[in-house]
Every structure is written in C-alpha cells, then in structure tokens.
Amino acid sequence: MSEQVREMFASIARRYDAANEVLSLGVHRGWRRAAVHLSGARSGQRVLDCATGTGDLALAFKRAVGPGGEVVGTDFCAEMLEAAPRKARRAGLEVRFEVADVLALPYPDASFDVASIAFGIRNVDDPVRCLREMARVVRPGGRVVVLEFGQPRGPFGALFRVYSRQVMPAIGGLLTGNRAAYEYLPRTAAAFPAGERFVALMAESQAFSSAEAHPLTFGTAYVYRGVK
C-alpha cells in the first residue's frame, strides 16, 4: 500500500495546498494550532514532524520553539516536500526537510522532545509500529502528537459524510486532476479508528505512560497526545 499512497500524493502534490485550503474551508489552520498547543512544545525544544507534506505543521512548530529550537520535517514522498523549503524561506523560518519513512526513521533514540504526524498515520501500513517508531525517537517524558480525522456523529456527522463522500471528490478532482485520490482520502478517514479506539491503539503500542484524545470541530478531527 505504501508505494500506491506515495504515487497518489506525488500526483496531487503541486495542487495539494490549494485543494486543502478550499476543501477544509480554512479550518485546518486552527487544527494545527491546537496540535502545537497540546504538544506543549516550547522555546528551545527539538521537534520532528513526520508526514510533513508541504510543511505547514513543521512551520507552526518552528514558530513555537523559536530561533533556539530545531524542527525537522520528513515525508516519504519527495514530491510533497518540494514546496516546503520555499514556504519556510518566505516565512523567514529555518526548518530542515528530509525524505524519510515514518516506519523507519533515521534518527537516534531519544533525540527529540516532540514527534508529530498530521493526517498521515491512517496511510501507513502499520499504525502501531508507526507510534512505536515515533516514540523511539522521543526522549522520556517527551510527547507524540497525532492529528487525524474523526467520524462526527449526529446531524453534523450526517452532513460531514455527505460532504466528504460527494463534494470532496468532485472539488478535489477538479482542483488536482485526480478524483480517485479524493475518493480514497475520505474513505480511509471514515474507516480509521477514532477517539477512544485510537487511544486503544496507542495503548497497544506499549510506548506511552499516558495517552489521551482531544476532539476538534464536533469530532471531525482529533489531536491525540501520548507521553513517553
């Protein structure tokens, strides 16, 4: 599955940011701010952002850790990373971007204060192994933060399902030329464990002393935080 996912993201990389802004109605910016806040990242710390894509969450973390901190953004799709350094330069922020697989990170044990992944863990072949690998590179007492879609319930959930199954593929396909990608992404989000079910995956990894879920926008997304 990993190679198919990599090729899919490579095909939409050039138009990914524009599509993301339109499809999320800008809400994704608030979700990233929540992830950074809940991570507890502070000045001078080291952060690893996995599946960083075009680098938005990595840049948000860099603003939090300041000039004395360090942020590394990684992705296994080189095409997705192409825009990230340009974004960092425009923002006047120094962030290092590298191609790396979150299932086999090329960093020593306990070398970061925070490791994060946004809207990427549902696309890996083994989410539990991903959690363990992210925890490996975080120091004791450090945090692993996961931002991922949920499955909202009630009237809002019904509206969200119509939007994700019908509107997103149509608009995403129009903006990127790859409708199939925007059929795949909502489908995997709907099937992926959310809320307490994802917290159970974190417990299964046996990598954390504590784990918790924080719902955003009526459960449309969650920030999960695990303390090593």
mmCIF file of C-alpha atoms in Angstrom:
data_model
loop_
_atom_site.group_PDB
_atom_site.id
_atom_site.type_symbol
_atom_site.label_atom_id
_atom_site.label_comp_id
_atom_site.label_asym_id
_atom_site.label_seq_id
_atom_site.Cartn_x
_atom_site.Cartn_y
_atom_site.Cartn_z
ATOM 1 C CA MET A 1 0.000 0.000 0.000
ATOM 2 C CA SER A 2 2.819 2.419 0.804
ATOM 3 C CA GLU A 3 4.027 2.705 -2.800
ATOM 4 C CA GLN A 4 0.483 3.288 -4.054
ATOM 5 C CA VAL A 5 -0.025 6.017 -1.440
ATOM 6 C CA ARG A 6 3.311 7.623 -2.313
ATOM 7 C CA GLU A 7 2.395 7.743 -6.007
ATOM 8 C CA MET A 8 -1.032 9.171 -5.198
ATOM 9 C CA PHE A 9 0.427 12.023 -3.133
ATOM 10 C CA ALA A 10 3.074 12.668 -5.775
ATOM 11 C CA SER A 11 0.313 13.118 -8.343
ATOM 12 C CA ILE A 12 -1.524 15.778 -6.308
ATOM 13 C CA ALA A 13 1.484 17.473 -4.679
ATOM 14 C CA ARG A 14 1.550 20.545 -6.936
ATOM 15 C CA ARG A 15 -2.074 21.457 -6.178
ATOM 16 C CA TYR A 16 -2.311 19.942 -2.682
ATOM 17 C CA ASP A 17 -2.209 23.200 -0.723
ATOM 18 C CA ALA A 18 -4.840 24.905 -2.850
ATOM 19 C CA ALA A 19 -7.155 21.911 -2.617
ATOM 20 C CA ASN A 20 -6.617 21.598 1.124
ATOM 21 C CA GLU A 21 -7.464 25.244 1.709
ATOM 22 C CA VAL A 22 -10.668 25.044 -0.313
ATOM 23 C CA LEU A 23 -11.857 21.664 0.977
ATOM 24 C CA SER A 24 -11.245 22.411 4.662
ATOM 25 C CA LEU A 25 -12.664 25.953 4.383
ATOM 26 C CA GLY A 26 -9.534 27.074 6.212
ATOM 27 C CA VAL A 27 -10.383 25.095 9.377
ATOM 28 C CA HIS A 28 -7.166 23.060 9.085
ATOM 29 C CA ARG A 29 -5.158 26.054 10.296
ATOM 30 C CA GLY A 30 -6.954 26.016 13.646
ATOM 31 C CA TRP A 31 -6.460 22.262 13.935
ATOM 32 C CA ARG A 32 -2.709 22.682 13.501
ATOM 33 C CA ARG A 33 -2.626 25.391 16.151
ATOM 34 C CA ALA A 34 -4.424 23.032 18.520
ATOM 35 C CA ALA A 35 -1.908 20.262 17.813
ATOM 36 C CA VAL A 36 1.044 22.559 18.556
ATOM 37 C CA HIS A 37 -0.599 23.858 21.726
ATOM 38 C CA LEU A 38 -1.434 20.380 23.041
ATOM 39 C CA SER A 39 2.090 19.162 22.255
ATOM 40 C CA GLY A 40 3.472 21.506 24.879
ATOM 41 C CA ALA A 41 6.318 22.459 22.528
ATOM 42 C CA ARG A 42 8.233 25.417 23.899
ATOM 43 C CA SER A 43 11.201 27.596 23.145
ATOM 44 C CA GLY A 44 14.456 25.760 22.512
ATOM 45 C CA GLN A 45 12.997 22.282 22.030
ATOM 46 C CA ARG A 46 13.534 19.829 19.159
ATOM 47 C CA VAL A 47 10.543 18.674 17.122
ATOM 48 C CA LEU A 48 10.201 16.011 14.428
ATOM 49 C CA ASP A 49 7.184 16.389 12.145
ATOM 50 C CA CYS A 50 6.541 13.173 10.223
ATOM 51 C CA ALA A 51 4.493 13.003 7.002
ATOM 52 C CA THR A 52 5.017 16.759 6.919
ATOM 53 C CA GLY A 53 3.816 17.115 3.321
ATOM 54 C CA THR A 54 4.257 20.722 2.248
ATOM 55 C CA GLY A 55 5.447 21.651 5.736
ATOM 56 C CA ASP A 56 2.614 23.633 7.337
ATOM 57 C CA LEU A 57 2.710 21.863 10.719
ATOM 58 C CA ALA A 58 6.518 21.935 10.794
ATOM 59 C CA LEU A 59 6.423 25.707 10.298
ATOM 60 C CA ALA A 60 3.853 26.082 13.070
ATOM 61 C CA PHE A 61 6.140 24.133 15.397
ATOM 62 C CA LYS A 62 9.105 26.296 14.418
ATOM 63 C CA ARG A 63 7.191 29.375 15.491
ATOM 64 C CA ALA A 64 6.571 27.684 18.851
ATOM 65 C CA VAL A 65 10.168 26.591 19.543
ATOM 66 C CA GLY A 66 11.744 29.818 18.292
ATOM 67 C CA PRO A 67 15.243 30.511 16.941
ATOM 68 C CA GLY A 68 16.852 28.380 19.649
ATOM 69 C CA GLY A 69 14.734 25.337 18.822
ATOM 70 C CA GLU A 70 15.032 22.914 15.931
ATOM 71 C CA VAL A 71 12.350 21.418 13.693
ATOM 72 C CA VAL A 72 12.868 18.602 11.204
ATOM 73 C CA GLY A 73 10.082 17.804 8.733
ATOM 74 C CA THR A 74 10.090 14.431 6.994
ATOM 75 C CA ASP A 75 7.958 12.759 4.350
ATOM 76 C CA PHE A 76 8.355 9.592 2.296
ATOM 77 C CA CYS A 77 7.084 11.405 -0.806
ATOM 78 C CA ALA A 78 9.784 13.691 -2.195
ATOM 79 C CA GLU A 79 7.307 15.462 -4.464
ATOM 80 C CA MET A 80 5.226 16.580 -1.483
ATOM 81 C CA LEU A 81 8.327 18.067 0.144
ATOM 82 C CA GLU A 82 9.295 20.199 -2.840
ATOM 83 C CA ALA A 83 7.231 23.217 -1.764
ATOM 84 C CA ALA A 84 8.198 23.075 1.926
ATOM 85 C CA PRO A 85 11.625 24.801 1.800
ATOM 86 C CA ARG A 86 10.185 27.659 -0.257
ATOM 87 C CA LYS A 87 7.428 28.133 2.316
ATOM 88 C CA ALA A 88 9.966 28.221 5.119
ATOM 89 C CA ARG A 89 12.092 30.820 3.320
ATOM 90 C CA ARG A 90 9.068 33.023 2.624
ATOM 91 C CA ALA A 91 8.118 32.837 6.297
ATOM 92 C CA GLY A 92 11.678 33.584 7.433
ATOM 93 C CA LEU A 93 11.838 30.283 9.322
ATOM 94 C CA GLU A 94 14.682 27.757 9.391
ATOM 95 C CA VAL A 95 13.334 24.203 9.139
ATOM 96 C CA ARG A 96 15.184 21.158 7.825
ATOM 97 C CA PHE A 97 13.219 18.929 5.445
ATOM 98 C CA GLU A 98 14.272 15.357 4.635
ATOM 99 C CA VAL A 99 12.825 12.348 2.834
ATOM 100 C CA ALA A 100 12.229 9.624 5.428
ATOM 101 C CA ASP A 101 9.765 6.820 6.131
ATOM 102 C CA VAL A 102 7.944 7.160 9.461
ATOM 103 C CA LEU A 103 8.166 3.381 9.882
ATOM 104 C CA ALA A 104 11.980 3.529 9.817
ATOM 105 C CA LEU A 105 13.120 6.945 10.995
ATOM 106 C CA PRO A 106 16.854 7.633 10.511
ATOM 107 C CA TYR A 107 17.297 9.331 13.895
ATOM 108 C CA PRO A 108 18.810 8.136 17.197
ATOM 109 C CA ASP A 109 16.708 7.130 20.177
ATOM 110 C CA ALA A 110 15.501 9.943 22.451
ATOM 111 C CA SER A 111 16.681 12.740 20.124
ATOM 112 C CA PHE A 112 13.514 14.906 20.059
ATOM 113 C CA ASP A 113 11.186 16.479 22.602
ATOM 114 C CA VAL A 114 8.114 16.138 20.365
ATOM 115 C CA ALA A 115 7.260 13.946 17.379
ATOM 116 C CA SER A 116 4.126 14.718 15.375
ATOM 117 C CA ILE A 117 2.156 13.426 12.419
ATOM 118 C CA ALA A 118 -0.872 15.138 10.840
ATOM 119 C CA PHE A 119 -3.328 13.297 8.605
ATOM 120 C CA GLY A 120 -0.695 10.698 7.786
ATOM 121 C CA ILE A 121 -0.937 7.814 10.214
ATOM 122 C CA ARG A 122 -4.002 6.314 8.549
ATOM 123 C CA ASN A 123 -1.957 5.943 5.346
ATOM 124 C CA VAL A 124 0.897 3.887 6.826
ATOM 125 C CA ASP A 125 0.978 0.107 6.572
ATOM 126 C CA ASP A 126 1.220 -0.408 10.357
ATOM 127 C CA PRO A 127 -0.096 2.396 12.620
ATOM 128 C CA VAL A 128 1.028 0.700 15.844
ATOM 129 C CA ARG A 129 4.557 0.301 14.520
ATOM 130 C CA CYS A 130 4.417 3.964 13.457
ATOM 131 C CA LEU A 131 3.535 5.006 17.008
ATOM 132 C CA ARG A 132 6.377 2.923 18.424
ATOM 133 C CA GLU A 133 8.865 4.387 15.969
ATOM 134 C CA MET A 134 7.802 7.950 16.737
ATOM 135 C CA ALA A 135 8.039 7.223 20.472
ATOM 136 C CA ARG A 136 11.506 5.721 19.989
ATOM 137 C CA VAL A 137 12.969 9.000 18.782
ATOM 138 C CA VAL A 138 11.339 10.995 21.607
ATOM 139 C CA ARG A 139 13.073 11.400 24.940
ATOM 140 C CA PRO A 140 11.496 10.035 28.160
ATOM 141 C CA GLY A 141 8.770 12.472 29.160
ATOM 142 C CA GLY A 142 8.502 13.728 25.572
ATOM 143 C CA ARG A 143 5.281 13.757 23.573
ATOM 144 C CA VAL A 144 3.981 12.090 20.436
ATOM 145 C CA VAL A 145 1.163 14.096 18.846
ATOM 146 C CA VAL A 146 -1.182 12.762 16.166
ATOM 147 C CA LEU A 147 -3.665 14.957 14.281
ATOM 148 C CA GLU A 148 -6.168 12.867 12.349
ATOM 149 C CA PHE A 149 -9.732 12.901 11.057
ATOM 150 C CA GLY A 150 -12.551 11.502 13.173
ATOM 151 C CA GLN A 151 -16.101 10.395 12.470
ATOM 152 C CA PRO A 152 -18.511 13.019 13.841
ATOM 153 C CA ARG A 153 -21.987 11.853 14.832
ATOM 154 C CA GLY A 154 -25.465 13.334 14.880
ATOM 155 C CA PRO A 155 -26.780 15.864 12.333
ATOM 156 C CA PHE A 156 -23.342 17.400 11.831
ATOM 157 C CA GLY A 157 -21.884 13.941 11.200
ATOM 158 C CA ALA A 158 -24.502 13.206 8.556
ATOM 159 C CA LEU A 159 -23.725 16.488 6.820
ATOM 160 C CA PHE A 160 -19.990 15.796 7.036
ATOM 161 C CA ARG A 161 -20.400 12.343 5.470
ATOM 162 C CA VAL A 162 -22.299 13.801 2.508
ATOM 163 C CA TYR A 163 -19.624 16.458 2.109
ATOM 164 C CA SER A 164 -16.708 14.011 2.311
ATOM 165 C CA ARG A 165 -18.229 11.371 0.035
ATOM 166 C CA GLN A 166 -19.711 13.599 -2.646
ATOM 167 C CA VAL A 167 -18.380 17.157 -2.508
ATOM 168 C CA MET A 168 -14.732 16.461 -1.677
ATOM 169 C CA PRO A 169 -14.099 14.041 -4.581
ATOM 170 C CA ALA A 170 -15.739 16.408 -7.061
ATOM 171 C CA ILE A 171 -13.888 19.542 -5.944
ATOM 172 C CA GLY A 172 -10.613 17.738 -5.167
ATOM 173 C CA GLY A 173 -10.673 16.094 -8.565
ATOM 174 C CA LEU A 174 -11.363 19.403 -10.270
ATOM 175 C CA LEU A 175 -8.517 21.175 -8.462
ATOM 176 C CA THR A 176 -5.868 18.447 -8.748
ATOM 177 C CA GLY A 177 -6.931 16.328 -11.703
ATOM 178 C CA ASN A 178 -7.053 13.211 -9.517
ATOM 179 C CA ARG A 179 -10.584 12.490 -8.322
ATOM 180 C CA ALA A 180 -9.574 8.998 -7.170
ATOM 181 C CA ALA A 181 -7.225 10.499 -4.563
ATOM 182 C CA TYR A 182 -10.080 12.481 -3.047
ATOM 183 C CA GLU A 183 -12.273 9.398 -3.003
ATOM 184 C CA TYR A 184 -9.516 7.428 -1.260
ATOM 185 C CA LEU A 185 -8.733 10.025 1.423
ATOM 186 C CA PRO A 186 -12.286 10.361 2.863
ATOM 187 C CA ARG A 187 -12.776 6.581 2.613
ATOM 188 C CA THR A 188 -9.692 5.852 4.701
ATOM 189 C CA ALA A 189 -10.630 8.579 7.198
ATOM 190 C CA ALA A 190 -14.079 7.027 7.664
ATOM 191 C CA ALA A 191 -12.617 3.569 8.264
ATOM 192 C CA PHE A 192 -9.737 4.543 10.568
ATOM 193 C CA PRO A 193 -10.114 4.160 14.369
ATOM 194 C CA ALA A 194 -11.034 7.464 16.010
ATOM 195 C CA GLY A 195 -11.443 8.741 19.548
ATOM 196 C CA GLU A 196 -11.048 6.087 22.217
ATOM 197 C CA ARG A 197 -10.451 3.418 19.564
ATOM 198 C CA PHE A 198 -7.290 5.211 18.507
ATOM 199 C CA VAL A 199 -6.267 5.672 22.146
ATOM 200 C CA ALA A 200 -6.544 1.873 22.388
ATOM 201 C CA LEU A 201 -4.021 1.596 19.526
ATOM 202 C CA MET A 202 -1.704 3.868 21.463
ATOM 203 C CA ALA A 203 -2.063 1.587 24.490
ATOM 204 C CA GLU A 204 -1.397 -1.442 22.270
ATOM 205 C CA SER A 205 1.916 0.086 21.210
ATOM 206 C CA GLN A 206 3.078 -0.026 24.856
ATOM 207 C CA ALA A 207 5.141 3.089 24.098
ATOM 208 C CA PHE A 208 3.394 5.626 26.323
ATOM 209 C CA SER A 209 2.917 6.232 30.032
ATOM 210 C CA SER A 210 -0.332 8.078 29.207
ATOM 211 C CA ALA A 211 -2.466 8.769 26.139
ATOM 212 C CA GLU A 212 -5.485 10.966 25.533
ATOM 213 C CA ALA A 213 -7.801 12.193 22.778
ATOM 214 C CA HIS A 214 -8.925 15.791 22.201
ATOM 215 C CA PRO A 215 -11.844 16.218 19.734
ATOM 216 C CA LEU A 216 -11.942 19.217 17.388
ATOM 217 C CA THR A 217 -14.909 20.662 15.466
ATOM 218 C CA PHE A 218 -17.536 18.238 16.802
ATOM 219 C CA GLY A 219 -15.212 15.267 16.351
ATOM 220 C CA THR A 220 -14.352 15.985 12.715
ATOM 221 C CA ALA A 221 -10.704 15.747 13.783
ATOM 222 C CA TYR A 222 -8.788 14.696 16.886
ATOM 223 C CA VAL A 223 -5.490 15.552 18.456
ATOM 224 C CA TYR A 224 -4.038 12.529 20.234
ATOM 225 C CA ARG A 225 -1.209 13.027 22.710
ATOM 226 C CA GLY A 226 0.966 10.292 24.127
ATOM 227 C CA VAL A 227 3.605 10.911 26.798
ATOM 228 C CA LYS A 228 6.587 8.596 26.662
#
